[in-house]
Structure formats: C-alpha cells, structure tokens
Coordinates of C-alpha atoms and ligand atoms in Angstrom, one line a residue:
M1 CA 169.2 180.4 46.6
R2 CA 166.1 177.6 46.3
I3 CA 162.8 179.9 45.1
L4 CA 158.7 178.6 45.3
F5 CA 157.7 180.9 42.6
I6 CA 153.7 180.7 43.2
A7 CA 151.2 182.3 40.2
S8 CA 147.7 181.8 39.0
E9 CA 148.4 182.1 35.1
V10 CA 152.1 180.8 33.7
E11 CA 152.6 181.1 29.6
G12 CA 152.6 178.5 27.6
F13 CA 149.9 176.9 29.8
V14 CA 147.0 179.7 30.7
K15 CA 147.0 183.5 30.2
T16 CA 144.9 186.3 31.1
G17 CA 147.4 188.9 31.2
G18 CA 150.5 190.4 32.2
L19 CA 151.1 188.2 34.9
A20 CA 151.6 184.9 32.8
D21 CA 154.3 187.0 30.6
V22 CA 156.3 187.0 34.3
A23 CA 155.8 184.0 35.8
Y24 CA 157.4 182.6 32.5
A25 CA 159.9 184.5 31.9
L26 CA 161.1 185.7 35.3
P27 CA 161.7 182.3 36.8
K28 CA 163.2 181.3 34.0
A29 CA 165.9 184.0 33.6
L30 CA 166.6 183.8 37.7
H31 CA 167.1 179.6 36.6
A32 CA 169.6 181.1 34.4
L33 CA 171.6 183.3 37.3
G34 CA 171.7 179.3 39.0
H35 CA 169.3 179.4 41.1
E36 CA 166.6 177.1 41.7
I37 CA 163.7 177.2 41.4
Y38 CA 159.4 175.5 41.4
I39 CA 156.6 177.3 39.6
V40 CA 153.3 176.7 41.7
M41 CA 150.3 176.7 39.3
P42 CA 146.9 175.3 39.8
A43 CA 145.8 172.0 37.6
Y44 CA 143.1 174.2 35.4
Q45 CA 140.7 172.3 33.2
M46 CA 141.7 173.4 30.2
I47 CA 145.1 172.2 30.3
E48 CA 144.4 169.0 31.5
D49 CA 145.6 166.8 29.0
L50 CA 149.1 168.3 29.5
W51 CA 149.2 167.8 33.6
Q52 CA 147.2 164.2 33.4
Q53 CA 150.3 162.8 32.3
W54 CA 152.5 164.1 35.0
P55 CA 153.3 162.3 37.6
S56 CA 151.2 163.0 40.7
K57 CA 151.7 162.9 44.6
P58 CA 148.7 163.4 46.7
F59 CA 148.5 164.8 49.6
N60 CA 146.5 166.9 52.6
V61 CA 146.0 171.1 53.3
E62 CA 144.9 172.2 56.3
I63 CA 143.4 175.8 54.6
S64 CA 141.6 176.6 58.0
Y65 CA 140.3 175.1 61.2
F66 CA 137.8 174.0 59.6
N67 CA 138.9 173.1 56.0
T68 CA 141.3 170.1 55.1
E69 CA 141.4 169.7 51.6
S70 CA 143.3 166.7 49.0
V71 CA 145.1 167.9 46.7
E72 CA 147.4 166.5 44.3
A73 CA 150.7 167.9 43.0
R74 CA 151.6 167.3 39.7
Y75 CA 155.1 166.8 38.2
G76 CA 155.5 168.7 35.1
A77 CA 158.1 171.0 33.5
N78 CA 158.3 174.6 31.2
E79 CA 161.4 174.6 28.6
G80 CA 163.4 172.9 31.5
L81 CA 162.0 174.6 34.5
N82 CA 159.8 172.4 37.1
V83 CA 156.5 173.4 37.6
I84 CA 154.3 171.3 40.4
A85 CA 150.1 171.8 39.1
I86 CA 148.1 171.8 41.9
N87 CA 145.4 169.3 41.6
H88 CA 142.1 170.2 43.0
P89 CA 139.2 169.3 41.1
K90 CA 136.5 170.7 43.3
S91 CA 138.5 174.7 42.7
Y92 CA 140.2 174.2 39.5
A93 CA 137.8 171.8 37.0
R94 CA 136.2 174.5 35.6
P95 CA 136.0 176.4 32.1
N96 CA 137.5 179.6 32.9
I97 CA 140.4 181.1 35.4
Y98 CA 138.2 183.3 37.1
D99 CA 134.9 183.5 35.9
D100 CA 132.0 182.3 34.3
G101 CA 132.2 183.8 31.0
T102 CA 130.1 186.6 32.9
Y103 CA 130.6 186.8 37.1
A104 CA 133.3 185.8 38.9
Y105 CA 133.4 182.6 40.6
E106 CA 132.0 183.0 44.1
D107 CA 134.8 181.2 45.7
N108 CA 137.7 182.8 44.3
A109 CA 139.1 183.8 47.8
Y110 CA 138.6 179.7 48.3
R111 CA 139.9 178.9 45.1
Y112 CA 143.7 180.4 46.2
A113 CA 143.8 179.4 49.4
V114 CA 143.8 176.1 48.1
L115 CA 146.6 177.0 46.0
S116 CA 148.5 179.6 48.4
K117 CA 148.1 176.9 51.2
A118 CA 149.2 173.5 48.9
A119 CA 152.7 175.8 47.8
L120 CA 154.2 175.8 51.2
E121 CA 152.4 172.3 51.9
W122 CA 154.0 170.9 48.7
C123 CA 157.6 172.0 50.5
K124 CA 157.2 170.5 53.8
Q125 CA 155.8 167.4 51.5
E126 CA 159.4 167.2 49.4
N127 CA 161.5 168.5 52.4
W128 CA 162.5 171.0 50.3
Q129 CA 163.2 173.7 52.2
P130 CA 162.8 177.4 50.3
D131 CA 164.9 180.7 50.8
I132 CA 162.0 183.2 49.0
V133 CA 158.2 181.9 48.8
H134 CA 157.5 184.4 45.9
A135 CA 153.7 185.3 45.4
N136 CA 152.3 187.3 42.8
D137 CA 149.2 189.7 42.9
W138 CA 145.9 188.8 45.1
Q139 CA 146.0 185.0 43.8
S140 CA 149.0 184.1 45.6
S141 CA 149.4 186.8 48.3
L142 CA 147.8 184.4 50.8
A143 CA 150.5 182.6 50.8
C144 CA 153.0 185.7 52.6
F145 CA 150.0 185.4 55.3
Y146 CA 149.9 181.6 56.0
L147 CA 154.0 181.9 56.7
A148 CA 154.0 184.4 58.6
E149 CA 150.7 183.0 60.4
H150 CA 149.5 179.5 60.3
L151 CA 153.1 178.2 60.0
K152 CA 155.1 181.3 62.2
G153 CA 156.7 178.3 64.5
D154 CA 157.5 176.1 62.3
T155 CA 161.5 175.7 62.4
F156 CA 161.1 174.1 58.4
F157 CA 160.3 177.9 57.5
A158 CA 162.5 179.6 59.7
N159 CA 164.9 180.8 57.3
T160 CA 162.4 181.5 54.6
R161 CA 161.7 184.8 53.6
S162 CA 158.2 186.0 51.6
V163 CA 158.2 188.3 48.4
L164 CA 154.6 189.3 47.2
S165 CA 154.2 190.8 43.6
I166 CA 152.0 193.5 42.5
H167 CA 151.5 193.1 39.0
N168 CA 148.0 194.7 38.9
G169 CA 147.2 196.6 42.1
A170 CA 143.5 197.5 41.0
Y171 CA 142.9 193.5 41.6
Q172 CA 142.3 192.6 45.1
M173 CA 139.3 190.5 45.9
H174 CA 136.6 191.8 47.6
C175 CA 134.5 189.4 48.9
D176 CA 131.7 188.6 51.3
A177 CA 133.6 188.2 55.4
R178 CA 131.6 185.2 56.0
W179 CA 134.6 183.7 53.5
L180 CA 137.9 184.7 56.5
S181 CA 137.5 181.7 58.9
Q182 CA 136.8 179.7 56.0
I183 CA 140.5 180.4 54.1
G184 CA 142.0 180.1 58.1
I185 CA 142.0 183.7 58.8
D186 CA 141.4 184.9 62.2
D187 CA 139.0 187.1 63.3
R188 CA 141.5 189.4 65.1
F189 CA 142.6 189.9 61.8
F190 CA 139.5 191.4 60.1
N191 CA 140.7 195.2 61.1
P192 CA 140.8 198.1 58.5
H193 CA 144.0 198.1 58.9
D194 CA 144.4 194.3 57.4
F195 CA 141.6 192.4 56.0
E196 CA 138.4 194.5 56.7
D197 CA 137.3 196.6 53.4
D198 CA 133.9 198.4 54.6
G199 CA 133.3 195.5 55.9
H200 CA 134.0 193.2 53.2
L201 CA 137.2 190.8 52.9
N202 CA 139.6 192.0 50.8
V203 CA 142.7 190.0 50.5
L204 CA 145.2 191.7 48.8
K205 CA 144.9 194.4 51.4
G206 CA 145.4 192.2 54.5
A207 CA 148.3 189.7 52.7
I208 CA 150.5 193.0 51.9
G209 CA 151.2 193.6 55.5
F210 CA 152.4 189.9 56.5
A211 CA 155.3 189.9 53.5
D212 CA 158.6 190.2 54.0
G213 CA 158.7 192.5 50.9
V214 CA 156.5 193.8 48.4
S215 CA 157.9 195.0 44.9
T216 CA 155.8 195.9 41.8
V217 CA 156.9 196.1 38.4
S218 CA 158.0 199.3 37.5
P219 CA 159.5 202.2 39.5
G220 CA 156.8 204.4 38.1
Y221 CA 154.0 202.2 39.1
A222 CA 155.4 202.0 42.8
S223 CA 155.6 205.6 43.1
E224 CA 152.0 205.2 42.1
L225 CA 150.6 203.1 44.2
T226 CA 151.9 204.6 47.3
S227 CA 150.0 207.8 46.7
P228 CA 145.9 208.7 47.1
T229 CA 145.2 208.6 43.3
G230 CA 147.4 205.6 42.0
G231 CA 147.2 203.2 44.7
H232 CA 143.5 201.9 44.3
G233 CA 142.6 203.0 48.0
I234 CA 145.2 200.9 49.5
D235 CA 147.9 203.4 49.2
F236 CA 148.5 203.6 52.7
K237 CA 149.4 199.9 52.6
Y238 CA 152.1 200.5 50.7
R239 CA 153.1 203.4 52.5
E240 CA 153.4 201.4 55.5
L241 CA 155.8 199.4 54.8
K242 CA 159.1 198.6 56.9
R243 CA 161.2 198.4 53.3
P244 CA 159.7 200.3 50.9
L245 CA 158.1 199.1 47.7
K246 CA 160.5 198.3 45.0
G247 CA 160.1 199.1 42.0
I248 CA 161.9 196.5 39.1
L249 CA 161.3 197.3 36.0
N250 CA 159.6 194.0 33.5
G251 CA 162.2 192.3 31.1
C252 CA 161.1 191.4 28.1
D253 CA 161.2 187.9 26.7
Y254 CA 163.3 188.5 23.0
D255 CA 163.5 185.2 22.1
Q256 CA 159.5 185.3 21.5
W257 CA 159.3 189.1 20.8
N258 CA 161.8 189.2 17.7
P259 CA 161.3 190.1 14.6
E260 CA 164.2 188.6 13.5
T261 CA 163.1 185.0 14.3
D262 CA 159.3 186.0 14.6
P263 CA 157.4 182.6 13.0
W264 CA 154.4 184.1 13.1
I265 CA 154.6 187.0 10.4
A266 CA 154.6 187.2 7.2
K267 CA 158.4 188.8 6.5
Q268 CA 161.3 188.6 9.3
Y269 CA 163.3 191.6 9.4
V270 CA 166.9 192.8 11.0
S271 CA 166.6 196.7 10.9
I272 CA 163.4 199.2 9.2
D273 CA 165.6 199.5 6.3
E274 CA 164.7 196.3 5.0
E275 CA 161.7 195.5 2.9
G276 CA 160.3 193.2 5.8
K277 CA 158.4 195.7 7.8
T278 CA 156.8 197.1 4.7
L279 CA 156.0 193.8 3.7
C280 CA 154.6 192.6 7.4
K281 CA 152.2 196.0 7.1
Q282 CA 150.6 194.6 3.7
S283 CA 150.2 191.7 4.6
L284 CA 148.2 193.0 7.5
Q285 CA 146.1 195.3 5.3
K286 CA 145.1 192.1 3.3
E287 CA 144.3 189.8 6.4
L288 CA 142.1 192.8 8.0
G289 CA 140.5 193.7 5.4
L290 CA 141.9 197.1 5.3
E291 CA 143.2 199.5 1.8
I292 CA 146.7 198.1 1.1
N293 CA 148.3 201.3 0.8
P294 CA 152.5 201.4 2.4
K295 CA 151.4 205.2 2.8
I296 CA 148.7 205.5 4.5
P297 CA 150.0 205.1 8.9
L298 CA 148.4 202.4 10.0
L299 CA 147.7 202.7 14.1
G300 CA 146.8 199.6 16.3
T301 CA 146.6 198.4 19.7
I302 CA 146.0 195.1 21.1
C303 CA 144.8 195.2 25.1
R304 CA 142.2 193.0 27.3
L305 CA 138.9 195.6 26.9
V306 CA 138.8 197.2 30.6
D307 CA 138.6 200.3 31.8
Q308 CA 142.3 200.5 33.0
K309 CA 143.2 200.6 29.0
G310 CA 141.7 203.5 28.1
I311 CA 138.9 202.2 25.6
H312 CA 136.6 205.7 27.1
L313 CA 139.4 207.7 25.3
L314 CA 139.9 205.8 22.5
V315 CA 136.7 205.0 21.2
P316 CA 135.9 208.7 20.7
V317 CA 138.7 209.1 19.5
I318 CA 139.1 206.5 16.9
L319 CA 136.2 208.3 15.8
Q320 CA 137.5 211.9 14.9
L321 CA 140.9 210.5 13.9
L322 CA 138.9 208.1 11.0
K323 CA 136.2 211.2 10.0
H324 CA 139.2 213.9 9.8
H325 CA 142.2 212.3 9.1
D326 CA 143.8 210.0 6.5
C327 CA 144.8 206.4 8.7
Q328 CA 144.0 203.5 9.6
I329 CA 143.4 201.4 12.3
A330 CA 143.6 197.6 13.6
M331 CA 142.5 196.5 17.0
L332 CA 142.5 193.2 18.6
G333 CA 141.1 192.8 21.9
S334 CA 138.9 190.5 24.6
G335 CA 136.8 191.9 27.6
D336 CA 134.0 193.9 28.2
Q337 CA 131.0 192.8 25.3
N338 CA 129.3 196.9 25.6
M339 CA 133.2 197.7 24.7
A340 CA 133.5 195.0 21.8
N341 CA 129.8 196.0 20.2
Q342 CA 131.3 199.9 20.1
L343 CA 134.2 198.7 18.5
Q344 CA 132.1 196.6 16.1
F345 CA 130.5 199.5 15.0
I346 CA 132.9 201.6 14.0
Q347 CA 134.3 198.4 12.3
R348 CA 130.8 198.6 9.6
Q349 CA 131.1 202.2 9.7
Y350 CA 134.5 202.1 8.4
P351 CA 135.1 198.6 7.0
H352 CA 138.5 199.4 5.0
R353 CA 139.5 201.8 7.7
F354 CA 139.4 200.6 10.9
H355 CA 139.8 196.7 11.5
F356 CA 138.7 194.8 15.4
V357 CA 139.5 191.3 15.9
N358 CA 137.1 190.0 19.3
G359 CA 139.0 187.5 20.9
Y360 CA 142.3 186.7 22.2
D361 CA 144.8 185.5 19.2
V362 CA 148.6 185.2 20.1
G363 CA 149.1 185.0 16.2
L364 CA 147.1 188.0 15.3
S365 CA 149.3 190.1 18.4
H366 CA 152.4 189.2 16.5
R367 CA 151.2 190.5 13.4
I368 CA 149.6 193.7 14.6
E369 CA 152.8 194.2 15.9
A370 CA 155.3 193.8 13.2
G371 CA 152.4 195.5 10.6
I372 CA 151.7 198.2 12.4
D373 CA 153.2 201.7 12.3
A374 CA 152.5 202.7 15.6
F375 CA 150.9 201.3 19.2
L376 CA 148.2 203.0 20.8
M377 CA 148.6 202.8 24.8
P378 CA 145.8 205.3 26.5
S379 CA 145.8 203.4 29.5
V380 CA 144.0 204.8 33.0
F381 CA 147.4 202.6 35.2
E382 CA 149.7 200.8 33.3
P383 CA 151.9 198.5 36.1
C384 CA 154.2 198.0 33.7
G385 CA 152.7 197.9 29.7
L386 CA 154.8 194.9 27.7
N387 CA 152.9 196.0 24.0
Q388 CA 154.7 198.9 24.3
I389 CA 157.9 197.2 25.0
Y390 CA 157.0 194.8 22.4
S391 CA 156.9 197.8 19.9
L392 CA 160.1 199.3 20.8
R393 CA 161.3 196.1 19.4
Y394 CA 159.9 195.9 16.3
G395 CA 160.0 199.4 14.7
T396 CA 156.5 200.2 15.4
V397 CA 156.3 203.9 17.6
P398 CA 154.8 203.8 21.5
L399 CA 151.9 206.5 22.0
V400 CA 151.2 206.2 25.7
R401 CA 150.1 207.8 28.6
E402 CA 152.9 209.4 31.0
V403 CA 151.8 206.5 33.5
G404 CA 153.5 203.6 35.7
G405 CA 155.7 201.9 33.5
L406 CA 154.5 203.7 30.1
Q407 CA 157.0 206.5 31.6
D408 CA 159.7 204.3 32.4
T409 CA 160.3 202.4 29.1
V410 CA 159.1 205.2 26.6
C411 CA 161.2 208.5 25.8
R412 CA 158.4 211.3 24.5
L413 CA 159.7 212.9 21.2
S414 CA 160.0 216.8 22.5
N415 CA 158.3 219.3 20.9
S416 CA 161.1 220.7 20.3
Q417 CA 162.4 216.9 18.2
R418 CA 165.7 218.0 19.9
N419 CA 166.0 214.4 21.6
L420 CA 166.1 212.9 17.7
K421 CA 169.1 210.8 19.5
T422 CA 167.0 209.1 22.2
A423 CA 163.3 209.5 21.6
T424 CA 162.0 206.4 21.0
G425 CA 157.8 207.4 21.3
F426 CA 155.1 209.7 22.0
M427 CA 153.4 210.0 25.2
F428 CA 150.5 212.5 26.5
S429 CA 149.5 213.5 30.5
E430 CA 146.1 214.5 30.6
L431 CA 143.9 212.0 30.8
T432 CA 141.2 213.6 28.4
E433 CA 140.2 212.6 24.6
Q434 CA 141.5 216.4 24.0
A435 CA 145.1 215.2 25.1
L436 CA 144.9 211.7 22.9
L437 CA 143.9 213.4 20.4
E438 CA 146.7 216.1 19.6
E439 CA 149.5 213.9 20.7
T440 CA 148.1 211.0 17.8
L441 CA 148.1 214.3 15.4
R442 CA 151.2 214.7 16.3
M443 CA 152.8 211.5 15.9
I444 CA 150.9 211.0 11.9
D445 CA 152.2 214.5 11.3
V446 CA 155.8 213.3 12.2
Y447 CA 155.0 210.0 9.9
K448 CA 153.8 211.7 7.1
N449 CA 156.0 214.9 6.8
K450 CA 159.0 214.1 8.7
H451 CA 160.2 211.1 7.4
T452 CA 163.6 211.4 8.5
Q453 CA 162.7 212.1 12.3
W454 CA 160.1 209.3 11.9
R455 CA 162.8 206.4 10.7
A456 CA 165.1 207.7 13.9
I457 CA 162.4 207.2 16.5
Q458 CA 162.5 203.6 15.1
K459 CA 165.7 202.9 15.3
N460 CA 166.3 204.2 18.3
G461 CA 163.4 202.1 19.6
M462 CA 164.8 198.8 17.7
T463 CA 167.9 199.0 19.6
K464 CA 166.4 199.8 22.8
R465 CA 166.9 196.6 25.6
F466 CA 164.8 195.3 28.2
S467 CA 166.0 192.3 29.7
W468 CA 164.9 189.2 32.0
K469 CA 168.5 189.0 33.4
K470 CA 168.8 192.6 34.3
S471 CA 165.4 192.3 36.1
A472 CA 166.0 189.0 37.6
I473 CA 169.2 190.6 39.1
Q474 CA 167.4 193.0 41.1
Y475 CA 165.2 190.0 42.2
Q476 CA 167.4 188.0 42.9
D477 CA 169.5 191.3 44.9
F478 CA 166.3 192.2 46.8
Y479 CA 165.5 188.5 48.1
R480 CA 169.6 188.8 49.1
D481 CA 168.2 192.1 51.4
L482 CA 165.4 189.8 52.7
L483 CA 167.7 187.3 53.8
K484 CA 170.2 189.1 55.8
S485 CA 167.0 191.0 57.6
E486 CA 165.1 189.6 60.4
K487 CA 160.9 188.9 59.8
N488 CA 158.6 190.7 58.7
T489 CA 156.6 190.6 62.7
H490 CA 153.4 191.8 61.6
R491 CA 152.1 193.6 65.1
L492 CA 148.1 193.8 65.1
I493 CA 147.3 197.7 65.7
S494 CA 145.2 196.6 68.6
Q495 CA 148.7 195.2 70.2
E496 CA 150.2 198.3 69.3
E497 CA 147.7 200.5 71.0
Ligands
ADP1 P1 147.6 193.6 31.4 O1 148.6 192.9 32.3 O2 147.5 194.6 31.9 O3 146.4 192.9 29.9 P2 150.5 194.0 29.8 O4 150.4 195.1 28.6 O5 151.3 193.9 31.0 O6 148.5 194.1 30.3 O7 150.3 192.5 29.2 C1 149.7 192.0 27.9 C2 149.6 190.8 27.3 O8 148.7 190.0 27.3 C3 150.8 191.2 26.1 O9 151.4 189.8 26.2 C4 149.6 191.2 25.1 O10 150.3 191.0 23.9 C5 149.0 190.0 25.6 N1 147.2 190.4 25.0 C6 146.2 191.1 25.3 N2 144.8 191.1 25.1 C7 145.8 190.0 23.7 C8 144.8 189.5 22.8 N3 143.9 190.3 23.0 N4 145.5 188.4 21.7 C9 146.4 188.6 22.2 N5 147.7 188.7 23.2 C10 146.7 189.9 23.7

C-alpha cells in the first residue's frame, strides 16, 4: 500500500508527547512490512538546520476560496523513511510548535489546515496516488475533511481512504468561528453535529465525521471515548461512527528503550539479577543529589505537567510519603508553571529525598527509567501511555491508574497476591489521593518486605513486549478493510431530515 502519514510532530525532529513517538515508530514498522510511506510534517523553525539542506519543490495550495498559499516541499529522510517537510514560513517560522510560551498561537487552525491540505496537494504534484491518508489528532484531521469534501470529485483520490487516529482526544482545537471560511469549511457544516461547538469552531469534532476510519491508541481508551465520561464532550461522534472506533495499542520502540543497549544509562543490564540496575539507581541518586542508599525505595515519574497526568493527586501524596514514609522520589517534567512551582517548593523542603527537574531532557528520562524502582502514573485519563511500557522493559515496576491504555498494559498484583506469575505492577481506580496513597504504600510494603515477590513482578515486566510490528499489522488490516469498503459518505443532518 501507499500510505501518506501526516503528523504535527515526529520523534527525531520535534516532540512534545506520545504522538511524536508514534509518528516515528509506526511508519517505520509499516515500511518494514513492505508498504511505501511518506511522512508529512511542518518545516518548523527549530529544525531549519536540517530541512534547509534538503532539496525543495515549490507549489501552491488552495486552502479555501479566499486563501491560496505558496509552500515548498522539502525532501528529507528519517532512518530510511521518506519525510516531506512543508515549508510555509508564515505558519512555521516561529520559536515554538504550538504556542508562544504562554498562549496557543491564535491561527493554529489555519497553520495546520495548511499542513493538511499541502500534504494532499503534494501527492498530486508528485503524481503519487496514496491508498491511505493517515491523519493524526486535530492537527491533521482536516485532511480527512478536505479529501471527503474539497476533493470529493477528484478522480486522483477516487480509491484513497482516510484514517484519523486519536492520540489524545482532549485536544480538539476550539477557536473562533471566523476561521471557518479561512480554512475552507462551508457554513453548512457549522452545525452542532459537525464543526460547531457552543458557537465556536471545533476542528476535531467536525473532522471525525469525514474520516473513512477512526482509530485510537488502545482498546481501553476506545471504549472510554465512546462513553459520556471519557469522550471529552464529543462522545456521540465516536458512538455514531459507521465503522466502530478501533483501538490499536501502541508499540514500544525497543531500539530506543532497551536497558541492554541504552547509551544514556550508567550501566547496561540484561537482567535485574546483574548489578546494572543497582548501579543505575546509585548513579541517579548521585546525579540528583539524593542520599545514596540502595535499600530505600526510589519512586519516580516523567511527564508533561498538565492536569491529565494527575499532578493534583501526586503533589499531596508525595508530601504524605515524604512526611511519614521512608522513600525517595525523582521527577522530570515540563509545562504548567504553577505545578512546577509546587514541586520546586517540595524540593526545597526535602532536598535529599525529593528531586524535581523542570525541563525536557531525553537523557535524564532514560536514566530515571533505569534508576528508579517504581514509576508512578496516576493519570486522569491516558490514551495509551508510554512510560509504563518503558518501565516494564527496565525492570521498573509501574503503579498506574486503571484507565485507557494503562489498564491494557499493566497487570495488577492482586490483593491475594496469587497472580505472581503474571503480575507486572500496581493499579488503583478511584481518582482520589487516598486511593493513590494506599496503593503506593501497598507497593512500598512489597518492595521492602517481600523481596521475592518484588523480583517476580520485575521479571514478569521485563519479559513483556509491545511490538510495533504487532500494532503495524493491525493498522495494515484496518487499512485493507477500509480499501475493500465504500467511502464514508458524510451526510448533513439537514439532508437526513
Ligand atoms: P503524552 O503523549 O500524554 O505526553 P505518553 O506517555 O504517551 O504521554 O508519551 C510521553 C513521551 O514523552 C514519553 O516518551 C516520555 O518519556 C516523554 N516525555 C514527557 N515529558 C518529558 C520530559 N520532561 N523530558 C523528557 N521526555 C519526556
């Protein structure tokens, strides 16, 4: 198959979260299955040293009746994969990806409309007919709309099907309705069933109804998205899909996340019976100014500082743990300054037991995964989550909330502890400090007092594999099903009445 993969971030170039990991690893795995694939992304300013050296080809893109933009396709590669960076300085020559450091850029809908439409136009320029256009999150979701509406009668795309993958359904791109005409959405689609959301434009909400197939990154999150409590306000859109929302669990890039080969960590290790993990813990304690002590449980987390990650639960629980229990905690995160301030405040109170690094640091994220004993992930919601999967591979025991992909990837040690052959971690359900604290204390108890059980959980986790090949085969089957079926003929509610 010929697959056009459109993403706003790609690991190796720019990354703010899990979407970038997928946009790198999934195309790689699909390519390995024998498919022809192009990744299309913006030519952002922060990576201009790279793409400025790539050959370029200019062309025009009609975004709407009013707006035609001149763009350039820059032809590059990422580990053997074809990458097209769309150069449109008006949209991408800015210091950050999505915001000015405080506020989202007010023309974000337009910037990513350019990406979505340019990706489709590039296919025509190259006479490269895609079987599948795979859009990701709100940023490229309009590609599905443009294919279904702007290019409806275009024979070039007659056999093309669109897929929209939801990596995080909370980000939908709400903006002023004046952008509608700018990005080529006809007024008749500004109704509560499509792009309208309380008088505003909601890009993702509308685009979902135009995709031939919609998928998300875990079966657990797929079922949450269709429920009123987990659908981020647009659950009806997921329930109404003609083809049910497909949950395909993300894989893990074990080329990057493998303690046997990891270049970032103090000592590589194959099994936890070796000294490697102990040395990694010691080295992390030293690096972060924590007391060097192999016996004390060292917990940790790495995340964007946003509400989704359950920081409001974590902060009071960390304080309780530090006040009343013997443990250390290492945190790496960036985002909300208020949350960062609270964590820095805790660090000043407990400098040898708590360390928070405010920033984005790939090397340190690897050293934390290898050096800590347990990884805390008390997410409010979690489409898939990657760090719990990395943790398993490093013999680091995950403690997660029972949501989304976390429940699909971690097997909780039961209260009776009879499932020692399969358990890989700890899990709590209720979104309360109490529930998180209780499960954390249960985990610390196993760590301190039940060494054999702890070792068993670590070993079970280390043997787990979430391969991208397996995920890519599921995407491939999903694509094939779509190609065998009719296109999604989106009907206006008004037409149905
Ligand atoms: P999300 O996409 O919601 O941020 P995921 O768990 O799916 O969450 O993916 C997060 C990815 O970003 C992981 O690879 C994680 O290691 C990485 N990451 C998050 N915050 C940081 C940070 N401050 N420094 C380094 N890596 C980070």
